XYZ file of C-alpha atoms in Angstrom:
534
model
C 0.157 -0.419 0.081
C 3.030 2.439 1.006
C 4.327 2.175 -3.226
C 0.844 3.115 -3.930
C 0.391 5.975 -1.739
C 3.926 7.347 -2.911
C 2.846 6.959 -6.728
C -0.577 9.009 -5.887
C 1.763 11.777 -3.890
C 3.294 12.664 -7.321
C -0.139 12.232 -9.312
C -1.474 14.705 -7.278
C 0.911 17.184 -8.586
C -0.823 16.924 -12.042
C -4.429 17.065 -10.973
C -6.264 20.056 -10.672
C -7.504 20.353 -7.346
C -11.037 21.934 -7.059
C -14.071 21.496 -4.155
C -15.984 18.679 -3.433
C -14.107 17.189 -6.578
C -11.281 13.989 -6.505
C -9.998 12.084 -9.776
C -7.896 9.274 -9.603
C -5.504 7.541 -11.245
C -7.441 4.243 -10.542
C -10.875 3.310 -11.702
C -12.358 2.191 -8.588
C -15.790 1.471 -6.794
C -17.632 4.523 -4.856
C -18.144 4.371 -1.096
C -20.325 7.022 0.802
C -21.183 7.860 3.899
C -23.111 10.506 6.431
C -25.933 11.886 5.487
C -28.323 9.837 3.182
C -31.558 11.996 3.449
C -32.359 12.227 -0.641
C -30.304 9.360 -1.264
C -26.945 11.458 -1.341
C -24.785 8.195 -0.042
C -26.718 5.396 -2.314
C -23.599 5.090 -4.324
C -24.400 3.278 -8.277
C -22.720 -0.380 -8.704
C -19.647 -0.373 -10.905
C -15.789 -0.615 -10.121
C -15.146 1.905 -13.194
C -15.178 5.168 -11.778
C -12.402 7.576 -11.563
C -13.521 10.879 -10.411
C -16.638 11.707 -8.098
C -17.652 15.351 -7.253
C -19.982 15.598 -3.975
C -22.300 18.650 -3.684
C -25.231 19.674 -1.221
C -27.377 16.665 -1.642
C -26.247 14.804 -4.715
C -22.732 13.637 -6.426
C -21.483 13.465 -9.626
C -19.001 10.642 -11.110
C -17.499 10.076 -14.019
C -16.593 6.386 -15.774
C -13.377 4.997 -16.897
C -15.684 5.149 -20.289
C -16.057 8.777 -19.859
C -19.552 8.503 -19.071
C -21.413 10.645 -16.216
C -23.551 9.014 -13.400
C -25.286 11.326 -10.702
C -27.422 10.524 -7.992
C -29.206 11.859 -5.184
C -31.769 14.868 -5.190
C -32.695 16.130 -8.730
C -35.209 18.743 -7.808
C -33.391 21.356 -9.934
C -32.174 19.081 -12.679
C -28.069 18.898 -11.279
C -28.658 14.934 -11.217
C -29.711 14.847 -15.329
C -26.208 14.366 -16.729
C -25.340 14.870 -20.512
C -25.274 11.588 -22.441
C -21.936 11.387 -23.829
C -17.949 9.764 -23.448
C -15.886 12.616 -23.730
C -16.055 13.453 -20.461
C -12.479 14.190 -18.244
C -13.463 15.993 -15.169
C -16.761 16.627 -13.271
C -17.389 19.357 -10.199
C -20.601 20.117 -8.343
C -21.943 23.387 -7.003
C -24.681 23.249 -4.531
C -27.188 22.310 -6.457
C -25.636 22.387 -9.923
C -23.185 20.071 -11.582
C -20.392 20.864 -14.255
C -18.360 18.658 -16.182
C -15.257 19.543 -18.680
C -15.580 17.664 -22.711
C -11.794 16.025 -24.034
C -12.430 19.295 -26.237
C -11.344 21.410 -23.675
C -15.563 22.932 -23.627
C -16.963 23.037 -20.775
C -21.239 22.128 -19.636
C -23.185 22.966 -16.981
C -26.599 21.596 -15.619
C -28.516 22.225 -12.744
C -30.025 25.224 -10.911
C -29.501 28.169 -12.596
C -30.997 31.197 -11.010
C -27.945 33.465 -11.057
C -26.273 31.552 -13.896
C -24.063 29.548 -12.812
C -24.557 27.382 -15.370
C -24.504 29.249 -18.078
C -20.623 28.133 -19.090
C -18.157 30.708 -21.286
C -17.568 29.686 -24.548
C -14.108 27.966 -25.589
C -11.934 24.809 -25.590
C -9.279 25.795 -23.884
C -9.882 24.921 -19.984
C -8.425 22.422 -18.287
C -10.195 22.451 -14.622
C -13.566 23.059 -12.665
C -14.806 24.137 -9.411
C -18.538 24.705 -8.461
C -19.202 26.441 -5.190
C -22.421 27.486 -3.866
C -24.131 29.283 -6.706
C -20.727 30.455 -8.793
C -18.200 28.453 -10.654
C -15.044 29.141 -11.478
C -12.802 27.352 -14.604
C -9.029 27.231 -15.092
C -7.657 27.653 -18.828
C -4.743 26.426 -20.471
C -2.798 29.676 -20.620
C -3.254 29.371 -16.441
C -5.522 32.447 -15.874
C -8.969 32.133 -14.310
C -12.731 32.587 -15.398
C -15.745 32.839 -12.880
C -19.478 33.253 -13.360
C -22.445 33.055 -11.622
C -23.411 34.424 -8.179
C -20.942 37.761 -6.990
C -22.584 39.671 -4.563
C -19.437 39.461 -2.229
C -17.208 39.031 -5.316
C -16.246 35.450 -5.534
C -16.260 35.978 -9.291
C -13.777 38.682 -9.872
C -11.023 36.192 -10.346
C -7.328 37.601 -10.074
C -5.348 38.166 -12.752
C -2.563 36.335 -14.115
C -1.405 33.599 -16.452
C 0.367 31.471 -13.460
C -2.640 29.289 -11.740
C -2.596 25.477 -11.464
C -5.257 24.640 -9.539
C -8.534 25.858 -8.410
C -11.572 24.943 -5.653
C -14.679 26.766 -4.224
C -16.503 27.277 -1.244
C -19.712 28.361 -1.037
C -19.300 32.419 -1.173
C -15.314 32.283 -1.932
C -12.870 30.894 -4.403
C -9.526 29.310 -3.885
C -6.322 29.396 -6.590
C -3.139 27.701 -6.375
C -0.334 29.596 -8.234
C 2.527 27.458 -10.065
C 4.895 29.210 -7.692
C 2.940 27.095 -4.766
C 1.404 30.593 -3.427
C -2.154 30.577 -2.271
C -4.487 33.399 -3.213
C -8.355 33.275 -2.279
C -11.044 36.083 -2.946
C -14.296 36.645 -1.938
C -16.607 36.415 1.291
C -14.652 36.259 4.524
C -16.224 36.815 7.226
C -14.469 33.451 8.738
C -11.357 34.650 7.085
C -11.816 32.070 4.617
C -9.748 34.331 2.535
C -6.862 35.105 4.523
C -4.689 32.492 3.283
C -1.226 30.690 4.669
C 1.804 32.273 3.448
C 4.348 30.097 1.929
C 5.384 28.447 -1.298
C 4.895 24.937 -0.835
C 1.547 24.172 -1.462
C 0.313 21.078 -4.161
C -3.351 21.000 -3.256
C -6.337 23.019 -2.452
C -9.550 22.529 -1.687
C -12.657 24.285 0.228
C -15.447 23.886 2.115
C -18.264 26.099 3.230
C -16.421 28.616 4.988
C -12.962 27.279 5.276
C -9.940 26.298 3.235
C -7.626 23.246 3.711
C -4.186 22.805 1.733
C -1.642 20.183 1.404
C 1.808 20.782 1.449
C 4.969 19.674 -0.375
C 6.000 17.646 2.500
C 2.847 15.897 2.834
C 1.472 17.485 5.542
C -1.650 20.211 6.017
C -3.138 23.210 7.267
C -6.389 24.690 7.602
C -8.171 28.024 7.971
C -11.056 30.135 7.840
C -14.237 28.978 10.450
C -13.721 26.167 12.356
C -16.880 25.863 14.384
C -16.700 22.254 14.231
C -12.806 21.595 14.504
C -12.718 21.539 10.364
C -9.701 23.445 10.043
C -7.989 21.119 13.091
C -5.905 19.222 10.691
C -3.834 15.770 11.642
C -1.047 16.345 12.502
C 1.682 14.085 10.470
C 3.466 14.177 6.909
C 2.091 11.373 5.360
C -0.848 13.238 3.992
C -1.283 12.376 -0.313
C -5.342 14.408 -0.963
C -7.578 16.147 0.387
C -11.201 17.407 0.398
C -13.738 19.515 2.210
C -17.348 19.831 3.141
C -19.792 21.729 4.346
C -18.378 22.029 7.853
C -15.800 18.761 7.534
C -12.468 17.991 6.485
C -11.202 14.498 4.286
C -7.279 13.424 3.992
C -5.988 10.270 2.032
C -3.208 8.856 3.915
C -0.033 7.190 1.987
C -0.938 3.914 3.174
C -4.609 4.329 1.147
C -6.355 4.981 4.472
C -8.576 7.919 4.995
C -9.405 9.902 8.003
C -11.888 12.757 8.664
C -12.505 15.628 11.135
C -14.973 18.447 12.187
C -18.874 18.492 11.802
C -19.691 14.651 12.480
C -24.000 14.980 13.282
C -24.694 12.871 10.218
C -21.728 10.490 10.180
C -20.056 11.989 7.576
C -16.155 11.649 9.745
C -17.165 7.929 10.229
C -15.056 6.567 8.171
C -15.590 3.224 6.533
C -12.157 1.079 8.235
C -10.435 0.184 4.286
C -6.632 0.990 3.379
C -7.958 0.151 -0.584
C -8.784 3.835 -0.564
C -7.347 5.958 -3.679
C -9.203 9.534 -3.534
C -11.809 11.517 -1.280
C -14.560 13.927 -2.133
C -17.263 15.892 0.358
C -20.544 16.678 0.074
C -22.078 19.303 2.341
C -23.161 16.681 5.101
C -21.703 13.460 3.348
C -18.413 11.953 2.574
C -17.177 10.045 -0.545
C -14.204 8.052 -1.245
C -12.971 5.519 -4.612
C -11.528 2.681 -3.231
C -9.470 0.468 -5.211
C -11.240 -3.134 -6.360
C -7.744 -5.253 -6.432
C -5.639 -1.985 -8.015
C -7.076 -2.157 -11.774
C -4.479 -1.332 -13.634
C -3.956 1.454 -16.337
C -2.104 0.285 -19.569
C -0.363 3.524 -21.388
C -1.424 5.327 -24.555
C 0.422 4.788 -27.754
C 2.323 7.648 -29.105
C 1.864 7.953 -33.175
C 4.026 10.917 -34.603
C 3.395 9.765 -38.042
C 5.395 9.481 -40.602
C 8.696 11.390 -41.148
C 7.995 14.543 -43.719
C 9.900 16.166 -46.248
C 9.083 20.160 -47.245
C 10.759 23.364 -48.387
C 11.666 25.680 -46.382
C 9.505 27.731 -44.550
C 6.367 25.389 -45.777
C 3.606 25.155 -43.357
C 2.896 21.247 -42.545
C 0.533 19.368 -40.678
C 1.717 17.146 -37.504
C -0.614 14.216 -37.246
C -1.428 12.060 -33.966
C -4.325 11.042 -35.449
C -2.746 7.157 -35.232
C -1.981 7.185 -31.280
C -4.597 5.483 -29.176
C -5.036 4.463 -25.969
C -5.841 0.396 -25.228
C -8.174 0.967 -22.436
C -9.264 4.486 -22.715
C -9.001 7.692 -24.551
C -6.610 10.771 -25.039
C -6.961 13.610 -23.336
C -4.291 15.586 -24.340
C -1.488 15.932 -27.264
C 1.883 18.350 -27.131
C 4.034 18.922 -29.704
C 7.232 20.082 -29.024
C 10.238 21.286 -31.292
C 13.587 19.255 -29.846
C 16.052 20.081 -28.670
C 14.760 23.220 -27.060
C 11.472 21.802 -25.845
C 9.517 24.635 -27.664
C 5.919 24.116 -27.374
C 4.362 24.159 -30.664
C 0.804 22.690 -29.624
C -0.934 21.165 -26.876
C -4.633 20.319 -26.579
C -7.083 17.734 -27.165
C -6.922 18.279 -31.332
C -4.537 15.148 -32.810
C -3.214 17.286 -35.823
C -1.841 20.836 -35.658
C 0.181 23.046 -38.304
C 3.852 24.493 -38.158
C 5.886 26.226 -40.249
C 9.149 24.626 -41.243
C 12.079 26.919 -39.360
C 14.014 28.891 -41.620
C 17.816 27.581 -40.581
C 17.358 24.437 -40.313
C 17.940 21.402 -42.468
C 16.169 19.020 -40.024
C 13.788 19.499 -37.217
C 12.597 16.282 -34.765
C 9.083 17.006 -33.376
C 8.367 14.932 -29.813
C 4.557 13.916 -29.649
C 3.431 13.502 -25.943
C -0.214 11.907 -25.505
C -2.194 11.848 -22.405
C -4.766 9.336 -21.400
C -7.701 9.298 -19.166
C -5.483 8.306 -16.449
C -3.443 10.744 -17.034
C -0.408 8.453 -18.402
C 1.920 9.661 -21.208
C 3.717 8.302 -24.165
C 6.180 9.771 -26.736
C 7.191 9.652 -30.045
C 9.229 11.904 -32.356
C 8.591 12.765 -36.347
C 11.235 14.350 -38.319
C 10.802 17.299 -41.257
C 13.665 17.540 -43.878
C 14.011 20.786 -45.389
C 13.834 19.901 -49.217
C 16.070 22.463 -50.492
C 18.669 23.015 -53.392
C 22.306 23.507 -52.227
C 23.393 27.166 -53.130
C 25.992 28.024 -55.571
C 29.277 29.138 -54.306
C 31.694 31.749 -56.709
C 35.000 32.899 -54.663
C 35.959 34.663 -57.763
C 39.112 34.867 -60.099
C 42.499 33.938 -58.257
C 44.713 37.412 -57.025
C 48.150 38.460 -57.605
C 49.037 41.054 -55.393
C 52.032 42.892 -53.144
C 52.751 41.692 -49.764
C 50.561 43.432 -47.219
C 48.201 44.642 -50.230
C 44.537 44.838 -49.251
C 42.502 42.927 -51.802
C 39.039 42.318 -52.187
C 37.533 39.066 -51.673
C 34.174 38.845 -54.246
C 31.429 36.425 -53.487
C 28.740 38.119 -55.924
C 28.801 35.818 -58.205
C 27.495 33.383 -55.191
C 23.496 32.173 -55.936
C 21.116 30.236 -54.398
C 18.144 29.014 -57.209
C 15.206 28.711 -54.564
C 15.932 31.176 -52.234
C 18.667 33.574 -51.359
C 22.098 33.539 -49.376
C 22.051 35.004 -45.704
C 25.449 34.225 -44.685
C 28.984 34.451 -46.481
C 32.057 33.485 -44.810
C 36.067 33.507 -45.640
C 38.450 31.259 -43.627
C 42.254 31.498 -44.522
C 43.148 27.451 -45.097
C 44.584 25.280 -43.695
C 44.553 27.090 -40.394
C 40.591 28.159 -40.788
C 41.177 31.455 -39.571
C 37.951 33.258 -40.234
C 38.300 36.422 -42.084
C 34.271 37.876 -42.369
C 31.137 36.203 -41.883
C 28.169 38.373 -41.936
C 25.876 39.290 -45.055
C 27.820 40.916 -47.090
C 29.306 39.553 -50.045
C 32.535 40.984 -50.578
C 35.150 41.826 -47.848
C 38.474 42.914 -47.412
C 41.652 41.519 -46.385
C 45.376 41.960 -46.523
C 47.761 39.680 -48.163
C 50.180 37.939 -45.986
C 52.689 37.934 -48.133
C 52.742 33.740 -48.727
C 54.109 32.261 -51.931
C 50.333 31.441 -52.404
C 47.535 31.308 -49.967
C 44.253 29.654 -50.344
C 40.863 31.611 -49.281
C 37.901 29.229 -48.781
C 34.238 30.957 -49.198
C 31.411 29.292 -47.722
C 27.941 30.180 -48.557
C 25.101 29.753 -46.671
C 21.125 29.934 -47.703
C 18.099 30.447 -45.982
C 17.149 26.638 -45.594
C 20.702 26.794 -43.601
C 22.315 24.621 -46.827
C 26.336 25.299 -47.594
C 28.453 25.085 -50.714
C 31.744 26.218 -51.022
C 34.952 27.645 -53.226
C 38.317 28.709 -52.673
C 40.144 32.067 -54.279
C 44.241 31.847 -54.315
C 46.400 35.101 -53.817
C 49.782 35.203 -55.231
C 52.424 37.460 -53.947
C 53.496 39.221 -56.464
C 57.556 40.602 -54.855
C 57.762 36.808 -54.864
C 56.201 36.022 -57.801
C 59.344 38.229 -59.625
C 61.589 36.166 -58.263
C 59.763 32.860 -58.729
C 60.287 34.205 -62.481
C 63.841 35.275 -62.239
C 64.637 31.853 -60.835
C 62.768 29.966 -64.084
C 65.079 32.204 -66.366
C 67.781 31.559 -64.947
C 66.994 27.874 -64.795
C 66.200 28.395 -68.244
C 69.568 29.890 -69.015
C 71.237 26.970 -67.325
C 69.551 24.480 -68.986
C 70.481 25.959 -72.285
C 74.219 26.270 -71.202
C 74.621 22.872 -70.406
C 72.805 21.600 -73.484
C 75.565 23.684 -76.141
C 78.106 22.192 -73.497
C 76.744 18.411 -74.075
C 76.963 19.852 -77.836
C 80.477 20.469 -77.481
C 81.831 17.343 -75.738
C 79.651 15.385 -78.611
C 81.940 17.210 -81.364
C 84.994 16.669 -79.491
C 84.233 12.643 -79.789
C 83.539 12.256 -83.122
C 86.496 14.345 -84.129
C 88.708 12.340 -81.686
C 87.134 9.320 -83.906
C 88.176 10.325 -87.164
C 91.314 8.306 -88.837
C 94.666 9.872 -89.187
C 95.395 12.388 -91.530
C 98.979 12.950 -93.051
C 100.271 16.319 -94.048
C 103.639 16.658 -95.939
C 106.354 19.023 -94.033
C 107.951 21.691 -96.299
C 111.291 20.456 -95.094
C 113.236 17.557 -93.643
C 116.253 17.257 -91.403
C 117.539 14.138 -93.171
C 116.754 14.121 -96.617
C 113.298 12.420 -96.231
C 109.581 14.410 -96.453
C 108.355 14.798 -92.657
C 104.516 14.246 -91.974
C 102.043 14.402 -88.998
C 99.016 13.016 -87.905
C 95.835 14.413 -86.336
C 96.269 12.503 -83.229
C 96.121 15.033 -80.350
C-alpha cells in the first residue's frame, strides 16, 4: 500500500484540485457515508469510476469510458447528466453540476438562477470547480474565469497566467499558483480568504467557509471558520489527497487509509475501515471516496507522431497524431514540442496541428506526447527534412598582390536557385582563421606575403544549406623572384645543352682516322709528316 500511496502523491501534482471533487489514477468503486436523507449515499454499482464530486445533496461521478453518472437530490435537474463518452473531469456546486469535455469545452446543468450554469465559450479549459451558486474554471494559459452569483466578489478572479489549480467554497474562491502560493477572494467573514503564507502548497480544497491545503512535505494546513473543528488538521507528513465539505474535512494518507474531522452530526466523519482508498471527496454533510477493487492497472497510451516529412523551407506542414490511441481508455491531450529546445508548438485536445518549417534548419525533430484519461503519457517523434537545393558558391578569380596589399574577396557571383544566400564566410586555409562572416558578399583582406594563400568561401542559404569554393592569392614580389629563378634555370639548361653539344663534337673528331700532311722541309733528306692525333 505504501508504494501505491507514494505514486498517488506524485500524481496529485498533476491533478487539478477543486471543491468537492476528486480524480483518481485508478478506476474503482464508490463508497459514501454521512447524511443520506435524499439518497446521496446510495452509490451506483460498478468498479469503473475514476472521478467523483459531492454537492449539497447530490453527487456526480465520471466513469472510465468517459460517461457521467449522478444521483441524490434532483430538484433542479442537477442529476440529469448529459449523455456522451467524452468527459474528463467533474465538479459540483450546491445545486448544480459541471463537467469538462475532452475537447476542452465546458457543460453545466441544474440550478441556474444566478447564471452559474451559463458556461463560457471556448475549448481551452483544463479544470473546474463549483461553489454555492457560482462556478470557477482554469484555462490552458493559466488564467481564471468565474461566473454566476457574485454579490461578495467570489467571481472577481485575480489576473495572471500562473494558476495551476482551483477550488470553491460556498461564497469564496481559492486558487493555487505555479510558485506554490495560495490566493483567495470573495466572502471573508470567517477568514476563509486569509490564506497561509508560503510557496510549498501542492493541492487545495474549499469547504463552505473554510480552506484546506496539502503541502509538499505531505502535511496539512486549514484556515477559516472552525466552528466544528474542521480546520483542526491531523498531524503528520503522510497525506496525499484532501477534500472539504460543509463543516468537515477529509484526507487520504500514503497508506491508502482515510481520516476525517470536523462536523460529524450525520456520521460524515465515520470513515469505513479500509486501506484500499485511492481518492476522497466531500458534500455538504456527507463524504465519498474511491476504493480500489484489487488495483485495476492502466495500460499506457500509444503515441504515433506519423511518418517523417519532407518539405520546403518555410512551408506550412501538418503534424498528425491521429494514429495514436489508448488501449483501455481515451486520449485527453496532445502536445507537440520542437527538440532539443522543447519549444511547445501546440498542446490541446486536437490530434493534428500545423507548423511552419523553420528557416535555418536542414532537419527538425518534433516530439509528440499523448496523455490518456488516467494521465499516463507516451511519446514519439517525427522528423521534418528541409527539401532545399544547395546554393552555388563562387569565390571569384585568383588574385596576385604585393605583400601586405589590401585586396577584395568577391563572392557576388554566388547565388541560390530556390531561395537566398544569408551568410558569407571567408576563411584562410589550412588554419581556418575566419576573415569575415556576415551578410555582405564582398570583404577586404590583406595579403600575407605568402608564396600562395588559399581562401575558402562558404555560402549559406535561408534553409541553412551550404556550399564552398576557394580563391588563391599569389604574392607579386615573390612571383617576380620565381620568374627570375625560372629564367636562370632556363639559361642553365641552355648552357648545359651547348656544353653537351661541344663534347659530342670533340668525341666525333677524335674518332676520325689520321690525316698525314707533308712538311715543307726535312732534316734527314726524307719528307716529314704529322697526324691529327692530339
